[in-house]
Coordinates of C-alpha atoms in Angstrom, one line a residue:
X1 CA -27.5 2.3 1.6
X2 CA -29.4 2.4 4.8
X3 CA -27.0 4.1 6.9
X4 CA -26.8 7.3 4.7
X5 CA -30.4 7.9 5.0
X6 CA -30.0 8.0 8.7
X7 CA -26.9 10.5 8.6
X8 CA -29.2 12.5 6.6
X9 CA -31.9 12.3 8.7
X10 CA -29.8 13.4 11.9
X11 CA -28.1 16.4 10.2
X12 CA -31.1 17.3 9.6
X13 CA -32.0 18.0 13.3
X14 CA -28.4 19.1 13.5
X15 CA -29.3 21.9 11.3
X16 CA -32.7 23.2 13.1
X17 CA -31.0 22.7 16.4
X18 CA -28.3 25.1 15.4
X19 CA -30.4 27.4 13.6
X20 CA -30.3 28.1 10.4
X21 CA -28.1 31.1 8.8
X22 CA -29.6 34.7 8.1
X23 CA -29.2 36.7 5.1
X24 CA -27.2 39.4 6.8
X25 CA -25.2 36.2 8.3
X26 CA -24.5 35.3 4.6
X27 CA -23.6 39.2 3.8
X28 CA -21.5 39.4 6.8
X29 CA -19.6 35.8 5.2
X30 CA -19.2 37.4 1.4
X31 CA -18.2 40.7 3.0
X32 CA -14.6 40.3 3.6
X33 CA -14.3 43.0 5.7
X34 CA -11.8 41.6 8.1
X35 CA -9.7 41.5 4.9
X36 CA -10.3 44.8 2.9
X37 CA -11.5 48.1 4.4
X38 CA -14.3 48.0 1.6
X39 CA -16.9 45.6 1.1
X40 CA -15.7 42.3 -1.0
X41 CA -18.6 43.4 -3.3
X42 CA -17.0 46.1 -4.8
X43 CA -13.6 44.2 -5.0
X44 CA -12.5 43.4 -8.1
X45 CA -12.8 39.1 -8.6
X46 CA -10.2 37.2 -10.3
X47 CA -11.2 36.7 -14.0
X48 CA -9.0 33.8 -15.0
X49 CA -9.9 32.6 -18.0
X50 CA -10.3 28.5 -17.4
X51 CA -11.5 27.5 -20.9
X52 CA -9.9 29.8 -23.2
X53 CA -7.8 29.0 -26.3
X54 CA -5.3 30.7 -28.1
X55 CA -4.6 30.6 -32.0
X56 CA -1.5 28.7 -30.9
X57 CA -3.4 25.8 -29.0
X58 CA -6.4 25.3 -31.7
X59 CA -3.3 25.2 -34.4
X60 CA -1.4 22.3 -32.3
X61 CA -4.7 20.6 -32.2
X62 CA -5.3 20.6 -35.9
X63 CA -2.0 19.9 -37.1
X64 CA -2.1 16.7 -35.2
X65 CA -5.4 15.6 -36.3
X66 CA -5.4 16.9 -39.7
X67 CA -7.2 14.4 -42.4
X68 CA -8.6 12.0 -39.8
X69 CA -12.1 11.8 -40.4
X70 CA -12.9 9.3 -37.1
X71 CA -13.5 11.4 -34.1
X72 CA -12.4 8.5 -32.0
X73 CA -9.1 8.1 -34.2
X74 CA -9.0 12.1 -33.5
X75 CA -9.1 11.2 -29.7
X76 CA -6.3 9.1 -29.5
X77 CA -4.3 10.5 -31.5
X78 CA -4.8 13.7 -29.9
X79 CA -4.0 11.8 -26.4
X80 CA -0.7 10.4 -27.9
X81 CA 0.6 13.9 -28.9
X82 CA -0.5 15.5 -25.6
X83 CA 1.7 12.8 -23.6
X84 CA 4.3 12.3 -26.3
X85 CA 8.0 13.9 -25.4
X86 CA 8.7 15.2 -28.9
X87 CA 4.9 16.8 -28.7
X88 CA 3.5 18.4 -25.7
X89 CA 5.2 16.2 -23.5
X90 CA 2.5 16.3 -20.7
X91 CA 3.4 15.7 -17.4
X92 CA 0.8 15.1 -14.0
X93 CA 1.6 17.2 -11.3
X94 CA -1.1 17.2 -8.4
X95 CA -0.1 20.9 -7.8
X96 CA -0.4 22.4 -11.3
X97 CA -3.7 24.2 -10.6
X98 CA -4.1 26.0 -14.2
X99 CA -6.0 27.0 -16.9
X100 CA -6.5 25.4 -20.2
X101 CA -3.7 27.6 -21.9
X102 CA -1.4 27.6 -18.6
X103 CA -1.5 23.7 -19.1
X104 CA -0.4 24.0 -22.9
X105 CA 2.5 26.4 -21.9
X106 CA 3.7 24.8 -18.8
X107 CA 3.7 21.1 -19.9
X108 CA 1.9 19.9 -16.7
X109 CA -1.7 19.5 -15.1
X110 CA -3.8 17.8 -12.1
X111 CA -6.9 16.0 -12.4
X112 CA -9.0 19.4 -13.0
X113 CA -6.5 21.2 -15.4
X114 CA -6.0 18.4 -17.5
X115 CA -9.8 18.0 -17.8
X116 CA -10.2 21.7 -17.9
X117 CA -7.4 21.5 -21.1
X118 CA -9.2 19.0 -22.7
X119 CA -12.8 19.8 -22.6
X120 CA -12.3 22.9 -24.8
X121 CA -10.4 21.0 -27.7
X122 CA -12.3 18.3 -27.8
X123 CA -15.4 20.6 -28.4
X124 CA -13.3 22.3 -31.0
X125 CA -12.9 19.5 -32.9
X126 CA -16.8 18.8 -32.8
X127 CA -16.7 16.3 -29.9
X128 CA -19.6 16.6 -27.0
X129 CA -17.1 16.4 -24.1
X130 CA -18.5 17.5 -20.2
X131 CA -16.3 17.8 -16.7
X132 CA -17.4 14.8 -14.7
X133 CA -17.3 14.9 -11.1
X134 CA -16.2 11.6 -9.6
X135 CA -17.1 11.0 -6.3
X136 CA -14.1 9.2 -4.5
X137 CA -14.8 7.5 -1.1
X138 CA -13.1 9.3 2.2
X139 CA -10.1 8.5 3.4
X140 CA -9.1 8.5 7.2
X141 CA -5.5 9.1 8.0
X142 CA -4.2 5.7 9.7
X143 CA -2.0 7.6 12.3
X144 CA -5.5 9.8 13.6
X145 CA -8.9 8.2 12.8
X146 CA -10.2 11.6 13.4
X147 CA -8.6 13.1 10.6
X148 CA -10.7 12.8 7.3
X149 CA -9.2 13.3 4.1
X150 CA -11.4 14.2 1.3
X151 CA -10.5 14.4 -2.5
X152 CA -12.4 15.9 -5.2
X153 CA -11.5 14.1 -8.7
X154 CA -12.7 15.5 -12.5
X155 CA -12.6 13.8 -15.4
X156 CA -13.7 14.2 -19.1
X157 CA -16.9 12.3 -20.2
X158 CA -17.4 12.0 -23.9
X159 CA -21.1 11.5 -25.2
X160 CA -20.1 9.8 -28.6
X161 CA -23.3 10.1 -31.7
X162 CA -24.2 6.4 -31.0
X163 CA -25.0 7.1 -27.5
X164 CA -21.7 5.8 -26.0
X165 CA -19.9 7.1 -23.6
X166 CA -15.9 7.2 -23.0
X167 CA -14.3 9.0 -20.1
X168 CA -10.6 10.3 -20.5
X169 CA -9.2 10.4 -17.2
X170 CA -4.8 11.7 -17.0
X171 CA -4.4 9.1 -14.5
X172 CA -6.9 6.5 -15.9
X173 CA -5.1 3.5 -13.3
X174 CA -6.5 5.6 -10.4
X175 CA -10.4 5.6 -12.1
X176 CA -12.7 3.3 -10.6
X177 CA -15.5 2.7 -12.6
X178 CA -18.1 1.6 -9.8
X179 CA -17.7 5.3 -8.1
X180 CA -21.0 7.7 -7.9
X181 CA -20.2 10.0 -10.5
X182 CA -22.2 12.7 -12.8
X183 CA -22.0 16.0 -15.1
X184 CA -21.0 19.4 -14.1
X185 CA -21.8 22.5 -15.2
X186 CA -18.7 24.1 -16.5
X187 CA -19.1 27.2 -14.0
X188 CA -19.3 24.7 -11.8
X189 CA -15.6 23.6 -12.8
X190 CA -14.8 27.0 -12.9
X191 CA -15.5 27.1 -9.7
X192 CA -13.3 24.3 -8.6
X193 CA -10.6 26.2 -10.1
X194 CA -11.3 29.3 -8.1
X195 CA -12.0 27.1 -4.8
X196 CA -8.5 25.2 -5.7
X197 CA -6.5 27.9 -6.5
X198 CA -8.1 30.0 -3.1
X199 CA -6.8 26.6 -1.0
X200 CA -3.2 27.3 -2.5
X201 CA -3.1 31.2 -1.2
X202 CA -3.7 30.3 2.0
X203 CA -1.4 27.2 2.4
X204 CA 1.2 30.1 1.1
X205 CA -0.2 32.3 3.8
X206 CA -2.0 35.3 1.1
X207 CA -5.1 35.5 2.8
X208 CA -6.4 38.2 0.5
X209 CA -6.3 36.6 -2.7
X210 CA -7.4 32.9 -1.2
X211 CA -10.6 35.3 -0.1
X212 CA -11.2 36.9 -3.1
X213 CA -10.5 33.8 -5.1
X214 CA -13.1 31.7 -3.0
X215 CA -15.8 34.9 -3.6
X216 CA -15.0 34.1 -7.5
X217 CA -15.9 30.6 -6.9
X218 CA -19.0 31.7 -4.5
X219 CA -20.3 33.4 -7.2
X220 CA -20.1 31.2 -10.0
X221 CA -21.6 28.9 -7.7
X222 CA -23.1 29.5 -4.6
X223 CA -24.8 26.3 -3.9
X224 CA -21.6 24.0 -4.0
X225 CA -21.4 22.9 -0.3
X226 CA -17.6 22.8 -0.3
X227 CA -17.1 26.1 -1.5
X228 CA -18.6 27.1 1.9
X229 CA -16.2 25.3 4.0
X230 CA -13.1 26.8 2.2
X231 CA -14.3 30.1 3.3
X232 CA -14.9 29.0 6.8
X233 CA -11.3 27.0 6.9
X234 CA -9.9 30.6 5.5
X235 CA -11.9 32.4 8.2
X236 CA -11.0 30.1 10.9
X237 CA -7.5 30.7 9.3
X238 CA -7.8 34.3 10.4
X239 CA -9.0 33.6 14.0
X240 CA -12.1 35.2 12.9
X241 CA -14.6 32.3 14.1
X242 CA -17.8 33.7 14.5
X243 CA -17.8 34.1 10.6
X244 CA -16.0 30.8 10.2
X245 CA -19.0 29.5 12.3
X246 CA -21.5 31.0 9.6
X247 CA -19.8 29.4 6.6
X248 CA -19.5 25.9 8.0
X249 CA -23.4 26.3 8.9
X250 CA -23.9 27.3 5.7
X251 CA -22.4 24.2 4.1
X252 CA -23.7 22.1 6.6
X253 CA -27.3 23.4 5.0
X254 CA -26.7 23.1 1.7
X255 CA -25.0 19.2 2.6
X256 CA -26.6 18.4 5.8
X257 CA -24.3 14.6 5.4
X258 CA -21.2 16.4 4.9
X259 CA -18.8 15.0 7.4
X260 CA -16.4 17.7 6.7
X261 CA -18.8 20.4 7.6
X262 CA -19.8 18.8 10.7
X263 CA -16.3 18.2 11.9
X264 CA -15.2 21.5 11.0
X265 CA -18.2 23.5 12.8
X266 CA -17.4 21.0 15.8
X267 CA -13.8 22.7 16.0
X268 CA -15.0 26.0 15.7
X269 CA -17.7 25.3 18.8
X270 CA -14.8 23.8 20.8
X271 CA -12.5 26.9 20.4
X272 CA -15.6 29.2 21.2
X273 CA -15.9 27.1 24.3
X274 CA -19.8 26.2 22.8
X275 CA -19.7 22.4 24.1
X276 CA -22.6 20.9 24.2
X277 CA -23.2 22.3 20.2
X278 CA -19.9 20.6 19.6
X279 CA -20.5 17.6 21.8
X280 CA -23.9 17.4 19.4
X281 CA -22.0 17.4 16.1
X282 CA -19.2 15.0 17.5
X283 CA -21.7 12.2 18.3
X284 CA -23.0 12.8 14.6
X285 CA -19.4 13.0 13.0
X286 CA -19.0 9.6 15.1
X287 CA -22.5 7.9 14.0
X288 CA -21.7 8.8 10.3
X289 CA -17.9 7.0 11.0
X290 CA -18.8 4.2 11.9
X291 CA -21.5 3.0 9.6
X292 CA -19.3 4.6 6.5
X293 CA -17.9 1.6 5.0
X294 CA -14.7 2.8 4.4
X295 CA -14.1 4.3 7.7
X296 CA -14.5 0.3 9.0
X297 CA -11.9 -0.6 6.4
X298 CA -9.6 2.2 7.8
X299 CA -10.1 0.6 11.3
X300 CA -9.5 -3.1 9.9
X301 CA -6.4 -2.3 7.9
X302 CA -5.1 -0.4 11.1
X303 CA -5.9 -3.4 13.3
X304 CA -4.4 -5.6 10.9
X305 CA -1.1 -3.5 10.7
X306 CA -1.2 -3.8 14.5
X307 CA -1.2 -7.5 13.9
X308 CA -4.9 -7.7 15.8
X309 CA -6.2 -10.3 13.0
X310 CA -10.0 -11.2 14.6
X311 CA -10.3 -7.1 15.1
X312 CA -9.7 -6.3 11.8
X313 CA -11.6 -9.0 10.9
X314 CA -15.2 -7.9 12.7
X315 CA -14.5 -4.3 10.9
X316 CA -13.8 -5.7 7.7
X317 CA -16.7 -7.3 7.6
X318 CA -18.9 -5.0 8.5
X319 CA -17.5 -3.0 5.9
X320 CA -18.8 -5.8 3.4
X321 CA -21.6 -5.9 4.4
X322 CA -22.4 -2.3 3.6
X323 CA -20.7 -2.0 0.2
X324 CA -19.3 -5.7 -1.3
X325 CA -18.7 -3.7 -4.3
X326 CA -14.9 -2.4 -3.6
X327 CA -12.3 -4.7 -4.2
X328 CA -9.7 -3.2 -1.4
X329 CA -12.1 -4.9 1.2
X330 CA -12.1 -8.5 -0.5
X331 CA -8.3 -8.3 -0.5
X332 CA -7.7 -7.2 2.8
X333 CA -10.2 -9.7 4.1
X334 CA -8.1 -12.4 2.1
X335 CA -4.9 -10.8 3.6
X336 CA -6.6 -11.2 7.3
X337 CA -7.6 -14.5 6.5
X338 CA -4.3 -15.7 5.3
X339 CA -2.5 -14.4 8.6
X340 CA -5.4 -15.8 10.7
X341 CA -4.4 -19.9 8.4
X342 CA -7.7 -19.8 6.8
X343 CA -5.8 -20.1 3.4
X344 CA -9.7 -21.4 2.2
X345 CA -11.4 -18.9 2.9
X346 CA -8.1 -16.4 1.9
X347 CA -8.3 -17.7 -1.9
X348 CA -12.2 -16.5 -1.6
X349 CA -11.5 -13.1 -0.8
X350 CA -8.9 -12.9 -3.0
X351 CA -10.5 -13.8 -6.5
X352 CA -13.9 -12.0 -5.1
X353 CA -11.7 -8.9 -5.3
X354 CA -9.4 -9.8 -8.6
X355 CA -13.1 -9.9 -9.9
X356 CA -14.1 -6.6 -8.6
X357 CA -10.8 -4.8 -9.7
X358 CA -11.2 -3.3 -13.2
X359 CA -7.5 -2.4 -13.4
X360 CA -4.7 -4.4 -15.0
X361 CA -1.8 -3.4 -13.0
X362 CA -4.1 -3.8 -9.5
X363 CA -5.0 -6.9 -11.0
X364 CA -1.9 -8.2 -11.5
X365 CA -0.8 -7.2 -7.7
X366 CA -3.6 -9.5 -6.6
X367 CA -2.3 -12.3 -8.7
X368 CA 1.2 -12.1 -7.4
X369 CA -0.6 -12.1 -3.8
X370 CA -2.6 -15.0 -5.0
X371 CA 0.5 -17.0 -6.3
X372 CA 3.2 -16.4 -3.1
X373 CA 0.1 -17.5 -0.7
X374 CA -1.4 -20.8 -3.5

């Protein structure tokens, strides 16, 4: 779409304005020194073992499998013992950050942990299974427009002999098929892991081990944008801003249209009192907002709650008109349409987007919508 190519293009000015970070900036980052008295590099790194298996897990796996020849019959029944009470009885827990064996032990597991659970067996039982990185749209929080919320989301994607592919997702209602997605390494996994389990730390205030859990995920892999503005948010955490600065430039280099790296080095100029740099990255936070399609949804479902029907209407629109593939829009423009009496046009919108939706129980909710309003 045309409006990311001209994000692109400004963050790229962005970036030579600013100046662009130093190998001893980058030392000074990895250091840690604010943290330990000696240099992070001789720290000793976290060396959680994601993928492992015990004798214990591979044994669960081939009891319930044993004498099925079909790797897809494998696969399902494999998914109906992993979710079956009287088996492993898995449960989804957005906090259960773990490894393969922790989920087997503890019964529970996010996106990544289930995925990171899975991969493994399935390859034990001969299956090409990869982590696939899903790339889910932004969110803005309704109560501050300024407020982005980002979620990263990994599934399994299984290459079956005939060239197929299958993904198996732990919350597979949630998946949307149209969403950019692609393969990861598995040290880049890892360090999602490393990066997640960094972001817990420092919610529970353990600066130390969110910083030497980030370095684990720095060094497995150093090119991952995000990784880069965890350590500045753990930085900036500290009051330590001049290196927070260096981190957020950092990922603003490797992902020059990451909103979340310009809007976090904009808050760190602000508190160094560095205002016309921040005024700079506000007007290109702002620019990328409103051409991002689902920013103008965010400002059409908040106009609509505020009953403001043609407002919500003109933002809607324009958020069609930059991606018609996501069904939320269609409905929501049926749902403005319908409190505007254009019960026509309504009925449009709304099979547009029951045509869109790929999931049954989403589908269904825009069928009971389409039946109290026709």
């Amino acid at each position: 779409m045309v409006f990311i190519c001209v994000i692109c293009y400004g963050c790229a000015t962005t970036i030579s304005r600013l100046g662009h970070v130093s190998g001893t900036e980058l030392q000074q980052a990895l250091s840690g020194k604010v943290f330990f008295s000696e240099d992070a590099g001789e720290l000793e790194l976290p060396t959680d073992d994601l993928l492992g298996l015990t004798p214990e897990v591979i044994a669960f796996v081939d009891q319930v499998t044993e004498g099925i020849h079909s790797d897809q019959r494998k696969l399902r029944v494999l998914l109906e013992a992993v979710f079956d009470p009287e088996h492993l009885a898995l449960q989804f827990d957005d906090a259960a950050i773990f490894t393969a064996l922790q989920v087997f032990n503890e019964h529970k597991a996010n996106c990544l942990s289930f995925t990171t659970f899975m991969v493994p067996i399935l390859r034990h039982m001969g299956i090409n299974a990869s982590f696939n990185e899903v790339e889910v749209p932004p969110v803005w929080d309704l109560r501050n427009l300024d407020t982005l919320i980002l979620y990263q989301h990994v599934n399994v994607l299984i290459e079956w002999g005939d060239g197929s592919r299958q993904v198996v997702d732990i919350n597979m209602r949630e998946y949307e098929l149209h969403y950019d997605q692609k393969i990861i390494a598995d040290q880049v996994a890892e360090a999602q892991y490393f990066s997640n389990r960094a972001m817990q730390y420092l919610i529970e205030d353990r600066p130390k081990d969110a910083f030497s859990y980030l370095r684990k995920a720095l060094d497995l892999a150093p090119e991952e944008s995000f990784l880069w503005v965890n350590l500045g948010a753990i930085y900036r955490d500290q009051g330590e801003l001049d290196t927070a600065e260096i981190a957020f430039r950092r990922a603003l280099e490797l992902a020059p249209e990451s909103l979340i790296a310009i809007s976090s080095l904009e808050r760190v100029y602000r508190a160094q009192g560095k205002i016309t740099e921040a005024g700079y990255l506000h007007r290109q936070a702002e620019h990328y907002r409103n051409n991002n399609p689902y920013y103008l949804y965010t400002q059409a479902m908040s106009a609509y709650v505020a009953h403001k029907y043609n407002i919500a209407m003109e933002y809607i629109d324009k958020a069609i008109r930059a991606y018609a593939e996501e069904h939320r829009f269609h409905f929501l423009q049926g749902a403005i349409y319908s409190a505007l009496g254009d019960l026509q046009r309504a009925r449009l919108s709304l099979e547009r987007a029951l045509e869109l939706t790929k999931d049954y129980e989403q589908a269904q909710r825009y069928r009971n919508k389409f039946d109290m309003l026709f």
